[in-house]
Coordinates of N, CA and C in Angstrom, one line a residue:
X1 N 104.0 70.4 15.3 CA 103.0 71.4 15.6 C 101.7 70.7 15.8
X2 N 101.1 70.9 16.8 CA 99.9 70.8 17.3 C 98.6 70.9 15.9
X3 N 97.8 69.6 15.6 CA 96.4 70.3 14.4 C 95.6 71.0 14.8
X4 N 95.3 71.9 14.1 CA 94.4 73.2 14.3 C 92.8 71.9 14.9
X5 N 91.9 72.9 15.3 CA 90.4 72.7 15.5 C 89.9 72.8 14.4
X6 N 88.9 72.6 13.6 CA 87.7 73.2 12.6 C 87.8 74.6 12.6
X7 N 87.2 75.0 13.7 CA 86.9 76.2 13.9 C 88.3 77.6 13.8
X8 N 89.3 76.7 14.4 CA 90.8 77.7 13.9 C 91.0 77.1 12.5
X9 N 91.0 76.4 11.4 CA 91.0 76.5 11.0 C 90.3 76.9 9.3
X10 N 89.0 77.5 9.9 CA 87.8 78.4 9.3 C 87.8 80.1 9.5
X11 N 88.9 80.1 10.4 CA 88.7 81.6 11.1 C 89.4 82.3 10.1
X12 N 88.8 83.4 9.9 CA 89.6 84.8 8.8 C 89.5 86.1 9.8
X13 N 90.4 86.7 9.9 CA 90.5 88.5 10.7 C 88.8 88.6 10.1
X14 N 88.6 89.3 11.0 CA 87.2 90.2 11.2 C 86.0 89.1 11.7
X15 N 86.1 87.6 11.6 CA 85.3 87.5 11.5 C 84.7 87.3 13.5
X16 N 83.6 87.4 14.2 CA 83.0 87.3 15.3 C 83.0 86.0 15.6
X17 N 83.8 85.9 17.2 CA 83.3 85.0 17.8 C 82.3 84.3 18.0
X18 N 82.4 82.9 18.1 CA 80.4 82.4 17.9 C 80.7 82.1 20.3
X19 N 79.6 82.6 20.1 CA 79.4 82.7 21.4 C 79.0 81.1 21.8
X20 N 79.7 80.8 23.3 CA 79.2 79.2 24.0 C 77.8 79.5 24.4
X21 N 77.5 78.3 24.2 CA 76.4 77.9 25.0 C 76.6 78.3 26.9
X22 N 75.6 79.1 27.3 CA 75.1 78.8 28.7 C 74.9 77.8 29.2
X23 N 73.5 77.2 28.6 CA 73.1 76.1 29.1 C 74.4 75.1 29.2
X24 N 75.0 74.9 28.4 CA 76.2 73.6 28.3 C 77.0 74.1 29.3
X25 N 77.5 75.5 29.4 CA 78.3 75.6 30.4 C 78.0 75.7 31.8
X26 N 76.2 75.4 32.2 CA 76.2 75.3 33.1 C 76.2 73.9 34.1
X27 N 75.4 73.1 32.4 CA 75.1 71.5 33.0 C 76.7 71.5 32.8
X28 N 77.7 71.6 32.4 CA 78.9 71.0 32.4 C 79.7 71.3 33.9
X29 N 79.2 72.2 34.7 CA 79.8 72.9 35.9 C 78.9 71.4 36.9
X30 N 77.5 71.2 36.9 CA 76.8 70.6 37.2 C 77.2 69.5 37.6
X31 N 77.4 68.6 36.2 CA 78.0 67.3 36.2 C 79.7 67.0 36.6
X32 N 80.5 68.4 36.5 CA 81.5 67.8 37.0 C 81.6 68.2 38.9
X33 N 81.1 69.1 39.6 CA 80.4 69.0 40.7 C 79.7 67.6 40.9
X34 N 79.3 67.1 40.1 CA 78.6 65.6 41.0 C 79.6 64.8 40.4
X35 N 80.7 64.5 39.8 CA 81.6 63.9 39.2 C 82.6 63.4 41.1
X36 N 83.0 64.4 41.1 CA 83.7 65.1 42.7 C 82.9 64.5 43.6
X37 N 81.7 64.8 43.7 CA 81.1 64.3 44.9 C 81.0 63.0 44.6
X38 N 80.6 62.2 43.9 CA 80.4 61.0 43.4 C 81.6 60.3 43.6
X39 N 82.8 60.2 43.5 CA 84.2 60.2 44.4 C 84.7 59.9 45.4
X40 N 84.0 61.0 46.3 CA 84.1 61.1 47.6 C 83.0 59.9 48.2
X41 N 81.8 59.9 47.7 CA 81.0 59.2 48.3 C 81.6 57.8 47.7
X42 N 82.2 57.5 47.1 CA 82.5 56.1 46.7 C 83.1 55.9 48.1
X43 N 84.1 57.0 48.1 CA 85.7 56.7 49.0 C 84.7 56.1 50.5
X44 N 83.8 57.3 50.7 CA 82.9 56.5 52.0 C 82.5 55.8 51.8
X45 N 81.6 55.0 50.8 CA 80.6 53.7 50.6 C 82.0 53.0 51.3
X46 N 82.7 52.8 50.3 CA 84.2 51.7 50.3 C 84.7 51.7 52.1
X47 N 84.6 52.9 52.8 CA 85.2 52.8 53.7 C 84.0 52.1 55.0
X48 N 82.8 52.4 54.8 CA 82.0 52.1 55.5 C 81.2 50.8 55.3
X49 N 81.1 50.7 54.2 CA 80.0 49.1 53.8 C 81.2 48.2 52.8
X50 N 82.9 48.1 53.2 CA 84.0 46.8 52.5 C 83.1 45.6 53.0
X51 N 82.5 45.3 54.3 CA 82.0 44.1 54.8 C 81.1 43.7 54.1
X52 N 79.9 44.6 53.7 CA 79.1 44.4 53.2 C 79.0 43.8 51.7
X53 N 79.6 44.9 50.7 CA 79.7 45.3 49.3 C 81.5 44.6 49.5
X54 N 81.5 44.0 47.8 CA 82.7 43.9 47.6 C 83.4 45.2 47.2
X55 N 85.0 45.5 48.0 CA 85.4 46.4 47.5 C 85.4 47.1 46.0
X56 N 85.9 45.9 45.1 CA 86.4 46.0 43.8 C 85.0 46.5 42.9
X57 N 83.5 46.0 43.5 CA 82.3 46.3 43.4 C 82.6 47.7 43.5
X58 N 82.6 48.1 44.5 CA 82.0 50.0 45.1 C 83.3 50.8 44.3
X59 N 84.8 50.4 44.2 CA 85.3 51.4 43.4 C 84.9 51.4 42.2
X60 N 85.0 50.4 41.0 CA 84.6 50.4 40.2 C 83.5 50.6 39.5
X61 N 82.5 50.8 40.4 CA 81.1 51.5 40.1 C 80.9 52.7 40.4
X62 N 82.1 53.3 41.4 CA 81.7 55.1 41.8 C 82.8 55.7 40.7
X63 N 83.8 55.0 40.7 CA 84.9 56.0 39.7 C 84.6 55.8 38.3
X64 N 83.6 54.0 38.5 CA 83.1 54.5 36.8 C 82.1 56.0 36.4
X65 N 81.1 55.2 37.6 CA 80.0 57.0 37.5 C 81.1 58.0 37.4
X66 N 81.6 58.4 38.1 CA 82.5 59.7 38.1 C 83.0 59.6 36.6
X67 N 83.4 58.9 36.3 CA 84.5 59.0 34.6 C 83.3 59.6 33.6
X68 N 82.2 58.5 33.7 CA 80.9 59.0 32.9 C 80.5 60.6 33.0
X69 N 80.1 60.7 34.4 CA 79.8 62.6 34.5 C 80.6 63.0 34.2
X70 N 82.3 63.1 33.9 CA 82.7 63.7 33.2 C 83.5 63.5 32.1
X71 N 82.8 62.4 31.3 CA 82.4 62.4 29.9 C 81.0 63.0 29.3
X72 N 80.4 62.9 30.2 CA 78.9 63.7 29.7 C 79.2 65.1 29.2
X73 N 80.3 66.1 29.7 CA 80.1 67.3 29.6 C 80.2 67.5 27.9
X74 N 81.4 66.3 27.5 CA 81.6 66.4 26.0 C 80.9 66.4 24.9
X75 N 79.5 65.5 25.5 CA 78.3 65.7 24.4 C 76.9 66.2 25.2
X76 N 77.5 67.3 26.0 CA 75.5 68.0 26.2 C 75.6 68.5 25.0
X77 N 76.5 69.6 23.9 CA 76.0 70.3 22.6 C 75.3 69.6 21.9
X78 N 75.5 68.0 21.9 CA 74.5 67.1 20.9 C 72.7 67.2 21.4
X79 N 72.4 67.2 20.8 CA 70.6 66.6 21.1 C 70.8 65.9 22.1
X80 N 71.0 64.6 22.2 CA 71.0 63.6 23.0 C 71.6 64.2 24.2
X81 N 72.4 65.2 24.6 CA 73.4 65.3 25.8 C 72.6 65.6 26.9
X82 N 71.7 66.4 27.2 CA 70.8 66.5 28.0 C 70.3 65.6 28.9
X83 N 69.6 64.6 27.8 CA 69.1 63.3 28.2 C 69.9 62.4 28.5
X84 N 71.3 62.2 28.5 CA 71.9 61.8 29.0 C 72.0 62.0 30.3
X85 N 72.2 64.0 30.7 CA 72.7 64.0 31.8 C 71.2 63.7 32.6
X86 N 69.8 63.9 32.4 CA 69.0 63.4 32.9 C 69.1 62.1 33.3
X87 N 69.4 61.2 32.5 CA 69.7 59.8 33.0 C 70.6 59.9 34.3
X88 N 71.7 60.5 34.0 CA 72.8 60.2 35.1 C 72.2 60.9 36.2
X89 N 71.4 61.8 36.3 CA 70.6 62.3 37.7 C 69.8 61.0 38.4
X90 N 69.3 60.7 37.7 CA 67.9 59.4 38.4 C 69.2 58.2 38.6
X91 N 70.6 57.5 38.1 CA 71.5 57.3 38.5 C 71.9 57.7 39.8
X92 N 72.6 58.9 40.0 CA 73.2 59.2 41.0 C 71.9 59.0 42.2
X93 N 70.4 59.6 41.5 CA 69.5 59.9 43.3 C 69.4 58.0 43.6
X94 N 69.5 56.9 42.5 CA 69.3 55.7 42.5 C 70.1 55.2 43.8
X95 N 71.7 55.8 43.3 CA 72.9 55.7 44.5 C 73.0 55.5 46.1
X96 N 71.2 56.2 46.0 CA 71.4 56.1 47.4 C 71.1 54.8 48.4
X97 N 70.8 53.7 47.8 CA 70.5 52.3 48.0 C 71.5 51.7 48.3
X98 N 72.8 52.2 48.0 CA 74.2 52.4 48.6 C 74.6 52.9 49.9
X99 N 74.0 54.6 49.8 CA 74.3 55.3 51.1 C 73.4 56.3 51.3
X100 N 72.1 55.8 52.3 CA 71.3 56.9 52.0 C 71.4 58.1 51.8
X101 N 72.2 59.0 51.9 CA 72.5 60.0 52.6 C 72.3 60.9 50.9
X102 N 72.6 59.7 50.4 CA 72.5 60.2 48.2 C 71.4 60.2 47.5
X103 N 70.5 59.7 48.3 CA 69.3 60.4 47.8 C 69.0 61.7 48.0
X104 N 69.2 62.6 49.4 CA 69.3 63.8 49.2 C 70.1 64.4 48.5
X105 N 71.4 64.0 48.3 CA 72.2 64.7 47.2 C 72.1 64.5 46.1
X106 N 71.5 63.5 45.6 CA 71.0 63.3 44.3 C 70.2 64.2 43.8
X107 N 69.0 64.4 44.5 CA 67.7 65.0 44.4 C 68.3 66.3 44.5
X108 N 68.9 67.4 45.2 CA 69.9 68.3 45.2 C 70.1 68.2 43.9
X109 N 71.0 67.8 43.6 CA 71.9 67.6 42.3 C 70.8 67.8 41.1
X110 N 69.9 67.3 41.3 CA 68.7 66.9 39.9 C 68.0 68.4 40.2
X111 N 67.9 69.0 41.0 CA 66.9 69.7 41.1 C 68.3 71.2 40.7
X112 N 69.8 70.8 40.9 CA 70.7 71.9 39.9 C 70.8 71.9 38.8
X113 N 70.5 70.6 38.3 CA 71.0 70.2 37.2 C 69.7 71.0 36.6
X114 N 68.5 70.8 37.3 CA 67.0 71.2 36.1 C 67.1 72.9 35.7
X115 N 67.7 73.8 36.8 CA 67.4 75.1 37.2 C 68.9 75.5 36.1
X116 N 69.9 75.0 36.6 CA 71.0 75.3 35.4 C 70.3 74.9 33.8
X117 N 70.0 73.7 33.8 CA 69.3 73.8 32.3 C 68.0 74.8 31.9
X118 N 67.0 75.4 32.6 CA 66.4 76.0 32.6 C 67.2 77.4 32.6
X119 N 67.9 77.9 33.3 CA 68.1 79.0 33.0 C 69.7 79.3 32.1
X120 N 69.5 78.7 31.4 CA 70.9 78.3 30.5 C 70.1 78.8 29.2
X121 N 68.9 77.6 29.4 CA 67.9 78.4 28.0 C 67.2 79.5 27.9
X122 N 67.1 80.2 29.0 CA 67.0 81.4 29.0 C 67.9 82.4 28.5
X123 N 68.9 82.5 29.2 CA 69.8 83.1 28.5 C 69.9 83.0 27.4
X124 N 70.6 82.1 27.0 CA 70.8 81.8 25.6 C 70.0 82.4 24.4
X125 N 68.4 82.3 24.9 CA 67.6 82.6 24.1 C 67.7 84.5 23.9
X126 N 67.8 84.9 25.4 CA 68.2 86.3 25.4 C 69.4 86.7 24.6
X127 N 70.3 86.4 24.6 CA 71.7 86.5 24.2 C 71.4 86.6 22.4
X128 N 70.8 85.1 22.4 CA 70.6 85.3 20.6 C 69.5 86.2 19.9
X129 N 68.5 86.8 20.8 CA 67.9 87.8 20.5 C 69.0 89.5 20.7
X130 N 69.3 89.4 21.7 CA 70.3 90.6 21.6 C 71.4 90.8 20.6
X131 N 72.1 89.6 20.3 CA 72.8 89.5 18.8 C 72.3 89.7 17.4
X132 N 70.9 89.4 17.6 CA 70.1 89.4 16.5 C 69.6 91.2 16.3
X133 N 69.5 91.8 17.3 CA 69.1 93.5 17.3 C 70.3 93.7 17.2
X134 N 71.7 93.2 17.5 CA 72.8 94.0 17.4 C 72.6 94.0 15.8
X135 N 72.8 92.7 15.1 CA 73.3 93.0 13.7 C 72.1 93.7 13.1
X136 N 70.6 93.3 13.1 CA 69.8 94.7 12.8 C 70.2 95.9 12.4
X137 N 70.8 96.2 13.5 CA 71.3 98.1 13.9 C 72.7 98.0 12.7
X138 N 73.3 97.5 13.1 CA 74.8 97.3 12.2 C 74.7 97.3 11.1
X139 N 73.5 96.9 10.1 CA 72.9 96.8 9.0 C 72.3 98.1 8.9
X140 N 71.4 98.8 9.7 CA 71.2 99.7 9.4 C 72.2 100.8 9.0
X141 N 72.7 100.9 10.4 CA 74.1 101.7 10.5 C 75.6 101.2 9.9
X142 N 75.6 101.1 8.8 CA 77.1 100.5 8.3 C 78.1 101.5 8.7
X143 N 78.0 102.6 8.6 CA 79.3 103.5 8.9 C 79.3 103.5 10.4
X144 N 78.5 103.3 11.5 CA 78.9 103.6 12.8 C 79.2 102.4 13.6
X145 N 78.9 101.3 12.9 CA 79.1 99.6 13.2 C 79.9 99.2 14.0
X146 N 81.4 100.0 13.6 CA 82.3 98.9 14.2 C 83.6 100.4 14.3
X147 N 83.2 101.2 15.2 CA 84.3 102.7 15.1 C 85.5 102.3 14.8
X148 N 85.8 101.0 16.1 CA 87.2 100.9 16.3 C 87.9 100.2 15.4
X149 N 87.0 100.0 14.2 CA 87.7 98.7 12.7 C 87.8 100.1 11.9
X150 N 87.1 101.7 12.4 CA 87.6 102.3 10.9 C 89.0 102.5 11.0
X151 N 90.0 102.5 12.6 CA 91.4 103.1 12.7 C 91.6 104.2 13.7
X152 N 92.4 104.0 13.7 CA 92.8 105.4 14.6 C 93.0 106.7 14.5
X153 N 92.5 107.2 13.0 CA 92.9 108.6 12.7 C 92.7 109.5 13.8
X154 N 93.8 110.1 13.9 CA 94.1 111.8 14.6 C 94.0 110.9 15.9
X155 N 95.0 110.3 16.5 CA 95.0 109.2 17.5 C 96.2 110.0 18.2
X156 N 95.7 110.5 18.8 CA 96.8 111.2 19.9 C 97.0 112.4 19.7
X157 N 96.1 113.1 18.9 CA 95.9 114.6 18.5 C 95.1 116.0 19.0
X158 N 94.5 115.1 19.9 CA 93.5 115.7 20.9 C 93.6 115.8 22.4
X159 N 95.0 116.8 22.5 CA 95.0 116.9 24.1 C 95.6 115.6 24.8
X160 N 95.3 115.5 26.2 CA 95.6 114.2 27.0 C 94.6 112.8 26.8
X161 N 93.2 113.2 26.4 CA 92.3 112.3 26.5 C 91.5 112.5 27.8
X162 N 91.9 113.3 28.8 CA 91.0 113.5 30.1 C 89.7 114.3 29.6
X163 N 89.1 114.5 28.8 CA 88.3 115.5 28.3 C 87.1 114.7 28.4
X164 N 87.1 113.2 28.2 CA 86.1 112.3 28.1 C 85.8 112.0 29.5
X165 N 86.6 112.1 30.7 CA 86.6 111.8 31.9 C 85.9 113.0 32.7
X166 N 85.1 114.3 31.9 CA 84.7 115.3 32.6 C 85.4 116.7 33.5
X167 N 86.8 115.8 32.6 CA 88.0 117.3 33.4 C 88.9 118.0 32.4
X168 N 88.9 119.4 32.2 CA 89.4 119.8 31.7 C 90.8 120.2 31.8
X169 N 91.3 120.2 30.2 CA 93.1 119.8 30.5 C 93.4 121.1 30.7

């Protein structure tokens, strides 16, 4: 049998999901989108500048980038993961000293990467204020909290149920 997580392993009935991060799930869409591209642009460096650049050079430098961006996604939740993925932006727009054509996608890329992190913290911040007025109210209101945890009394006792739909049975 497979080891539990932490987190399955701490879980008891009732207790609420802890909600993911936005922001992480957005730099994480981010970085594995430039993971891909980063790939493909090797496969052209390699195919267009072998004369130039040693082969074993250009693969081993674009599928390392690529391996990295998507190892980054593992630690944006840390402090540090951010600034990582920052680094790997000014990386990739570097890239283009390779193939020009990667400075605009880099720059591209840095300029998703800033708007996903920016609006990642936004949300986020909304979301944890919204959770925070939910449990508020829930505290106020202990009996009306959570209907569907009091049960289902008289659960099929009332008609068809179309009555909530505005039509009478």
């Amino acid at each position: 049998m497979a080891r539990l997580t932490k987190a399955q392993r701490e879980w008891r009935p009732g207790m609420p999901k802890k909600r993911r991060s936005t922001k992480v799930m957005f730099a994480s869409t981010v970085l594995l989108l430039e993971a891909f591209v980063v790939f493909f642009a090797t496969l052209a460096v390699f195919g267009l500048r072998r004369a130039e650049i040693s082969p074993a050079l250009i693969l081993s430098v674009g599928i390392g980038l690529s391996a990295v961006l998507i190892l980054a996604c593992a630690v944006l939740s840390k402090p540090w993961g951010v600034a990582l993925g920052w680094i790997l932006q000014v990386v990739l727009i570097l890239s283009g000293f390779a193939e020009p054509l990667m400075f605009l996608v880099g720059a591209l890329f840095a300029l998703a990467w800033w708007y996903g992190i920016r609006a990642g913290i936004r949300i986020d911040r909304e979301s944890a204020q919204r959770d925070r007025a939910q449990a508020e109210w829930d505290a106020a209101h202990p009996d009306a909290a959570h209907p569907a945890a009091a049960g289902n009394e008289g659960a099929g006792t009332e008609g068809s149920g179309t009555e909530s739909c505005g039509q009478t049975p």
